[in-house]
């Protein structure tokens, strides 16, 4: 495949990563989709050599998503694949409405990410930095991990997600369970495999306190064994973050021998050779 820009630090043995499947044009508030909001994301993607992008705003901001504006954006940018997506999470206050909206708009959506951002506290995403770390204070970290992955399995079993985002987000503040956690991961990945879902390789973890790719090497290894497909993503909350750390991700994928990533059109998975 040809991309207009050769990424800096590209090595001959590392693949070019041309897709970004986790992005937040609205950021953290409702901002109605329009050309002024979205075109800068396309310009930035193009400048970084990305040719296929999924907009996946949080489901609590679904009121801002406008499918007609996405169609207009596609007409203006025929060189770019632009996917209508959403990130469905387990917010105890908003996710029921989010699920309903996804069901109503299923045929206009290309891609749904499933996420867990809430543990036992209903009023705060545990992945808020740094405040969310308080939710781990005084708790048995093994219990937190098993509670987190139970919630991940619930999202995976919802039937509404095509792919699971940042699968081991629970590590964000650097809390580690006592080994082994393999059983927890095995059970979760096995469900993901049987539901035919993908998981994402997210560079966002490299800009968080844990400073590690989502998911861990252990999870990637087991996912490869189970032939679970991968998407690639930055979880950008501004257009400047698109494709962030993709050179580093490409090197990592190369080390794992990952030569295929997935893109989605109307929930149909399309495997792309790198
Ligand atoms: Zn998320
Ligand atoms: Zn996100």
Short mmCIF file of N, CA, C and O in Angstrom, two decimals, residues 38-47 50 53 55 73 77 79-82 239 242:
data_model
loop_
_atom_site.label_atom_id
_atom_site.label_comp_id
_atom_site.label_asym_id
_atom_site.label_seq_id
_atom_site.Cartn_x
_atom_site.Cartn_y
_atom_site.Cartn_z
N UNK A 38 -14.64 18.21 12.25
CA UNK A 38 -14.09 16.94 11.76
C UNK A 38 -12.96 17.07 10.73
O UNK A 38 -12.06 16.23 10.69
N UNK A 39 -13.03 18.10 9.89
CA UNK A 39 -12.02 18.19 8.81
C UNK A 39 -10.58 18.24 9.34
O UNK A 39 -9.70 17.60 8.76
N UNK A 40 -10.33 18.96 10.45
CA UNK A 40 -8.94 18.95 10.96
C UNK A 40 -8.43 17.54 11.31
O UNK A 40 -7.23 17.27 11.21
N UNK A 41 -9.34 16.67 11.72
CA UNK A 41 -8.94 15.28 12.01
C UNK A 41 -8.52 14.56 10.73
O UNK A 41 -7.55 13.80 10.73
N UNK A 42 -9.24 14.82 9.66
CA UNK A 42 -8.89 14.19 8.39
C UNK A 42 -7.57 14.76 7.88
O UNK A 42 -6.71 14.01 7.40
N UNK A 43 -7.40 16.07 7.99
CA UNK A 43 -6.14 16.69 7.54
C UNK A 43 -4.96 16.12 8.31
O UNK A 43 -3.91 15.81 7.73
N UNK A 44 -5.13 15.97 9.63
CA UNK A 44 -4.05 15.44 10.46
C UNK A 44 -3.76 13.98 10.12
O UNK A 44 -2.61 13.57 10.01
N UNK A 45 -4.84 13.20 9.94
CA UNK A 45 -4.66 11.78 9.58
C UNK A 45 -3.88 11.68 8.27
O UNK A 45 -2.90 10.92 8.17
N UNK A 46 -4.29 12.46 7.30
CA UNK A 46 -3.63 12.41 5.98
C UNK A 46 -2.16 12.77 6.10
O UNK A 46 -1.30 12.11 5.52
N UNK A 47 -1.86 13.78 6.89
CA UNK A 47 -0.47 14.22 7.07
C UNK A 47 0.38 13.13 7.71
O UNK A 47 1.59 13.08 7.52
N UNK A 50 -2.19 8.15 7.52
CA UNK A 50 -3.33 7.30 7.88
C UNK A 50 -4.38 7.41 6.78
O UNK A 50 -4.71 8.52 6.33
N UNK A 53 -9.84 5.81 9.10
CA UNK A 53 -9.99 6.30 10.47
C UNK A 53 -11.42 6.05 10.96
O UNK A 53 -12.38 6.21 10.21
N UNK A 55 -14.12 7.24 13.84
CA UNK A 55 -14.48 8.16 14.92
C UNK A 55 -15.27 7.36 15.96
O UNK A 55 -16.31 6.77 15.64
N UNK A 73 -18.52 14.64 4.92
CA UNK A 73 -17.07 14.57 5.10
C UNK A 73 -16.46 13.54 4.14
O UNK A 73 -15.39 13.76 3.57
N UNK A 77 -13.68 14.06 1.09
CA UNK A 77 -12.36 13.42 1.28
C UNK A 77 -12.39 12.00 0.74
O UNK A 77 -12.29 11.03 1.51
N UNK A 79 -10.31 10.20 -0.67
CA UNK A 79 -9.09 9.38 -0.49
C UNK A 79 -9.05 8.71 0.87
O UNK A 79 -8.20 7.84 1.11
N UNK A 80 -9.94 9.09 1.77
CA UNK A 80 -9.88 8.60 3.15
C UNK A 80 -11.09 7.71 3.45
O UNK A 80 -12.22 8.06 3.09
N UNK A 81 -10.84 6.57 4.09
CA UNK A 81 -11.96 5.77 4.60
C UNK A 81 -12.34 6.37 5.96
O UNK A 81 -11.49 6.46 6.85
N UNK A 82 -13.59 6.78 6.10
CA UNK A 82 -14.05 7.42 7.33
C UNK A 82 -15.17 6.57 7.91
O UNK A 82 -16.22 6.41 7.30
N UNK A 239 -6.82 16.00 17.45
CA UNK A 239 -6.32 15.50 16.16
C UNK A 239 -4.80 15.37 16.15
O UNK A 239 -4.24 14.58 15.41
N UNK A 242 -3.42 11.77 16.80
CA UNK A 242 -3.65 10.65 15.87
C UNK A 242 -2.34 9.94 15.55
O UNK A 242 -1.32 10.58 15.31
#
